[in-house]
C-alpha cells in the first residue's frame, strides 16, 4: 500500500492519512505534486492546516503557491470545520510573513461565509472561540460571533481553562488593535465573571498566563469603570501563595504582566520574584537557564512602569557574560540578547564575551558596533565570504553602517546595492531600514533618499499613497521628509485620510515616536471633521507604550487641541470619547492642565448647544466635579438627569449651593442629605461625614459637629477617604481641620494626591511649612519617576507659596536638562517661577543657561530668559544673543516689561534689548510705582521724623515714584513686606530684586528695611538702631526722641486690626504676622 501511495495511486482515505502523518512542509509538497489530480477540497484544507503547523520551517519564497492558491476556488464550499483549519493556516502564514496567494476577493468571501455561519449558529461554543481567536489575530472583527460568545459564556458546559485563556488572549489583541466593540466588551465582562469559578481548575502555569492576559487587557483604561477588577489581585495572590512552584515561563509571564499594570497595583509578587532571582544567581546560578535570563532582560528593558535595580541587571549580565565565555549560550540567544541591549547601557564584560564568542550575526555585530568596537575585520571578512554571492538588503544595510565608520573602502560596494533597491523598490527598503535599530548618519541618508524616491513614485502614479502610507509615516525622519509628505497629501485626494492613517498605525509594533506623532497630527488637523475620534484616542491612550510615550513627550497640548477641533467639527461627537482620554491619563498617574482645559472647553461647547439639557454622560459630570470645573448653574441642571441624581446628587447639590440664591429644590435636597447623615448619631460613619462635607452654607453648629467627627474618626479613615474629604469639602473651617490631620495621611497618599491636596490648601490659604515639607518629601521619593508636567506643577506650588527652595529647583532643572524638549510647553511657567522667587544663585543660573542653549525657545520664552538675566545681572553680551528676531512681537506682561525697560535704558541705553523693550512698552508710559501697604510707609516715616530725618513720600525721580526718599542723603528706602519677600521673610522675590536694582540706578543708596523685623522690635531705640544698620544716616540720639506720634499710630492700627479680625474670624486662617505685612503681588 505504501508503495502504491508513493507513486501516486492513492485512494481518498490513504491520501488523508498520508497528509496527516507528514513530518514537514517538504513532504506535504511532495504528496501534492504526486497526487494533484486526486486533491479534493478536504485534501486542500488538510494540507493548509499541516502547512500552518510547520510554517516556521517554511522560507519566504513562493514555492507553495500552486497548492495554497487552490483555496481561491473552494472558499464557497467550505464547511464550518474547514473554516477553522483555513483560519489557522492563514493566521500562521501571516504571522510568519509567508505569501498566502489568497486573493483579496476570496478573503472577503471567506469572512462573509463566516458571518453567515455565525448568524446561523453553525459553530459549537469551542469552535466559536477558536474562530474568534484567529479572526482577532487577522485583525478582522465579527460582531455577531462576539455576541453569540457573550450570550453563551455564562451557561455553556464546554468552557475550559484553555478556552477562557484563549478568549482573554483574543481580547488583548482586539484592544491592541483598538477594535473592542460593545459586544467584545460584553465578552470581556462575562469572561471575568466566569473565570472566578474556574480558578481552582487552573494549574500554576495557566494562572500565570491568565495573570499576564488580564494585565495586558489594561482594565484601568477601559470604561465605564476604568479600574482593575478584584480578579486580577485574586490571581496575583494565588500566584504569590505558590511562588515556589513557578517555572521559568510562568515567571516571565508575571514580569510581562507588570509591564501593563498601573503603578498603583501591588508589586509584592514581582518584588518577591526579583529577590528570589538575585538570590539564585548569587548562590545557585545553574538553576536558571540561559534562555530564561535572556528573556528576563528583554522583559525588564521593555517595562516602562516598574523600575528594577541596576544591581539586578548587572548580576544577570555578569552571569550571562560568564556563560558566553564558556560557550554555554546558544548563538540564537546571544543574538537575541544583543538585540535587546542595543539601546541600553553597555557592559564591558558582556561586550568582551560576545566579541570572543566569534558570532557574526548582524544583530550581534550591531551590538558590538554601538559598543564602540572597530568593525573593519568583520566587514573585510564578510566582503571576502560574499564574493560572487548575492547580498540581501538587510545585510547590505548593516554592513554599510559598519563600513561607513570603520571600513570606508567597502562603502561603495554596499551603497550600490542600496541605491539599486531605492530605484527598484523604495518601499521595501524603507521596511527593511525600520527593522534596524542602529542609529547612523548613513542610515538616515539612505532612508531619506528612499523616502523621497517613494514620494516621486506616488507623484508619477507608479505607487499609491495609501498602500505605502505606513512606511512613509514611520520614515519621516527630518523636516525635508515631513514637508514632502505634507505637500504630497495636499495634492492628493485626501478623503478619509484620517481613517486611513489610523488604520495604518494602529497595531504597529514600532515604539512610540514623537516625530511620527507630529506628522500624524499635522495631517489630521487639516480635516478635523474626518478624524475618527474614538480610534484616534484609543491609538494614543489604549496602548500602554503609546500612552507612556505621549506622557513623556511635549505634544499633549497639541493632541488636546486636535481632539477639541475634531469634537467641534463633528455633529455626532460624544462626551465619552473625552472621558476615555482623560480617564486614561488619570489611570497612568498623570495630571495635565491641558487635559483639564480640554474637558472645560468641551463642556462649554455642549452647554452652548444645549442650554438647559443635562450632560448625558455621568462619568463626564464626575470628571467636571473632580476637576472643579462644573459651574453651579450646570449642577442645578444636572440634577434633572436621573442617573446623575442617583449617583452624584450629593456632590451636585454641594456645587449648586455655591449659588448666591440656590433654587428651592437644591435647598430641600440639602436638608434631606443633612437629615440622612444624622450628625448627632453616636455611630456616624465616615461616609456620612464625606457626604455632608460636600455641602456648602452649613450652619456653624453643623460645621463644629463635622470638625469634631473628623477628629474622632481620623484614625479610622483610609487615605482615599481623607483625599476625597479634602477635595470635595467646601467650608473653610472643615478644610482647615483636615489640614491639621494631613500629617497622619501623607505617607499613604503618594505624590500626585499630595500635590492636589496642597493645591487645595493653598487655595484657601491653609498651607504652612509642615505641609510644604511633606510635599517636598514625597517629591524626593518619587523624583525619578515623575512625569514632566507634574514636575512643573510642583515648582508652581512652590512659587505660589513663595518657597525659595534652591536645592529643589537646582536638581529639577538638572533633571529637565537631560531631556529638555519634553518640557518645552512648560518652560514659560518654569522660567516665571525662577523669576518670581528671585533665584539668582549660580547653580540656578548655570542650569537656566544650559536650558536656553539646548532648546529652540519661542520668543515668549526668550523674553523670560532675558528678564531672568537682567535680574541676575548677567553681562550684556549674553542678553543680546537672545534679543533677536522679535519683530511684531507682543506681550501682556506690561508691568515687568516697564520695570525691566527702566533698568535697561539706564544700564544699556543703546542696546538691542533696550530697543526691544521700548517697543514693547505702552505708548503712554505710566509712572513706575511700587505697591506697598500705606501703614508700613507711614510707620517708617513717623519713626524717621521722630529722630529728625527729613522724609519725602512718593517722591518722583525720572518718572520713578519712590515711596520713601531721604533728600538730605539722596537715599531711597525699599520696604520689604509680603509682596516682595519670600516665605522665609528674608530673601527677596524677583520683584524685590528688580525694584532694588532700579532704585540703585536713580538714588545714591538703597536702604533695605524688612518691615516684619522692624515691627517685631519692641523698643523704640532699638528700632532706630535697626534703621541705622540698614544704612539710613541718623544723627539724633534715639534716647532723646519723642515717639508720641508713633505710639498713636500703633494704637490706631491695633484697633483697626482687631475690628478686621472680628469681621473675618471665620474666613481667614491664623497667621504669625500682621495683616499689613501680607500683600499679594499683581
mmCIF file of C-alpha atoms in Angstrom, residues 19-20 22-32 39 43-59 61-71 85-96 98-101:
data_model
loop_
_atom_site.group_PDB
_atom_site.id
_atom_site.type_symbol
_atom_site.label_atom_id
_atom_site.label_comp_id
_atom_site.label_asym_id
_atom_site.label_seq_id
_atom_site.Cartn_x
_atom_site.Cartn_y
_atom_site.Cartn_z
ATOM 1 C CA UNK A 19 -1.126 14.204 4.771
ATOM 2 C CA UNK A 20 -1.967 13.791 8.457
ATOM 3 C CA UNK A 22 3.513 14.290 7.089
ATOM 4 C CA UNK A 23 6.653 15.226 9.029
ATOM 5 C CA UNK A 24 7.326 18.553 7.366
ATOM 6 C CA UNK A 25 6.377 21.043 4.649
ATOM 7 C CA UNK A 26 8.575 19.331 2.034
ATOM 8 C CA UNK A 27 6.670 16.059 2.479
ATOM 9 C CA UNK A 28 3.337 17.835 2.081
ATOM 10 C CA UNK A 29 4.524 19.472 -1.129
ATOM 11 C CA UNK A 30 5.745 16.117 -2.467
ATOM 12 C CA UNK A 31 2.381 14.492 -1.743
ATOM 13 C CA UNK A 32 0.612 17.321 -3.549
ATOM 14 C CA UNK A 39 -6.713 16.505 -4.450
ATOM 15 C CA UNK A 43 -7.165 17.442 0.934
ATOM 16 C CA UNK A 44 -6.505 21.116 0.196
ATOM 17 C CA UNK A 45 -7.853 22.185 3.595
ATOM 18 C CA UNK A 46 -5.887 19.483 5.443
ATOM 19 C CA UNK A 47 -2.712 20.417 3.532
ATOM 20 C CA UNK A 48 -3.178 24.037 4.531
ATOM 21 C CA UNK A 49 -3.621 23.096 8.167
ATOM 22 C CA UNK A 50 -0.457 20.985 8.101
ATOM 23 C CA UNK A 51 1.464 23.781 6.365
ATOM 24 C CA UNK A 52 0.259 26.144 9.084
ATOM 25 C CA UNK A 53 1.598 23.752 11.706
ATOM 26 C CA UNK A 54 5.037 23.686 10.043
ATOM 27 C CA UNK A 55 5.001 27.351 8.973
ATOM 28 C CA UNK A 56 8.128 28.227 10.980
ATOM 29 C CA UNK A 57 10.103 25.800 8.830
ATOM 30 C CA UNK A 58 8.994 27.465 5.609
ATOM 31 C CA UNK A 59 11.072 30.003 3.725
ATOM 32 C CA UNK A 61 9.569 32.122 -1.147
ATOM 33 C CA UNK A 62 6.553 31.201 -3.232
ATOM 34 C CA UNK A 63 7.201 27.503 -3.806
ATOM 35 C CA UNK A 64 3.839 26.547 -2.302
ATOM 36 C CA UNK A 65 1.797 28.934 -4.436
ATOM 37 C CA UNK A 66 0.127 26.267 -6.584
ATOM 38 C CA UNK A 67 -1.167 24.431 -3.523
ATOM 39 C CA UNK A 68 -2.259 27.448 -1.479
ATOM 40 C CA UNK A 69 -3.871 29.196 -4.461
ATOM 41 C CA UNK A 70 -6.333 26.295 -4.801
ATOM 42 C CA UNK A 71 -8.154 27.764 -1.823
ATOM 43 C CA UNK A 85 -8.484 24.907 9.518
ATOM 44 C CA UNK A 86 -8.256 27.637 6.881
ATOM 45 C CA UNK A 87 -8.192 30.412 9.506
ATOM 46 C CA UNK A 88 -5.482 28.552 11.397
ATOM 47 C CA UNK A 89 -3.359 28.308 8.233
ATOM 48 C CA UNK A 90 -3.977 31.945 7.260
ATOM 49 C CA UNK A 91 -3.047 33.158 10.747
ATOM 50 C CA UNK A 92 0.183 31.155 10.825
ATOM 51 C CA UNK A 93 1.272 32.298 7.357
ATOM 52 C CA UNK A 94 0.515 35.951 8.158
ATOM 53 C CA UNK A 95 2.413 35.749 11.453
ATOM 54 C CA UNK A 96 5.476 34.294 9.721
ATOM 55 C CA UNK A 98 4.817 33.908 4.172
ATOM 56 C CA UNK A 99 2.980 34.666 0.882
ATOM 57 C CA UNK A 100 -0.501 33.134 1.008
ATOM 58 C CA UNK A 101 -1.617 33.585 -2.641
#
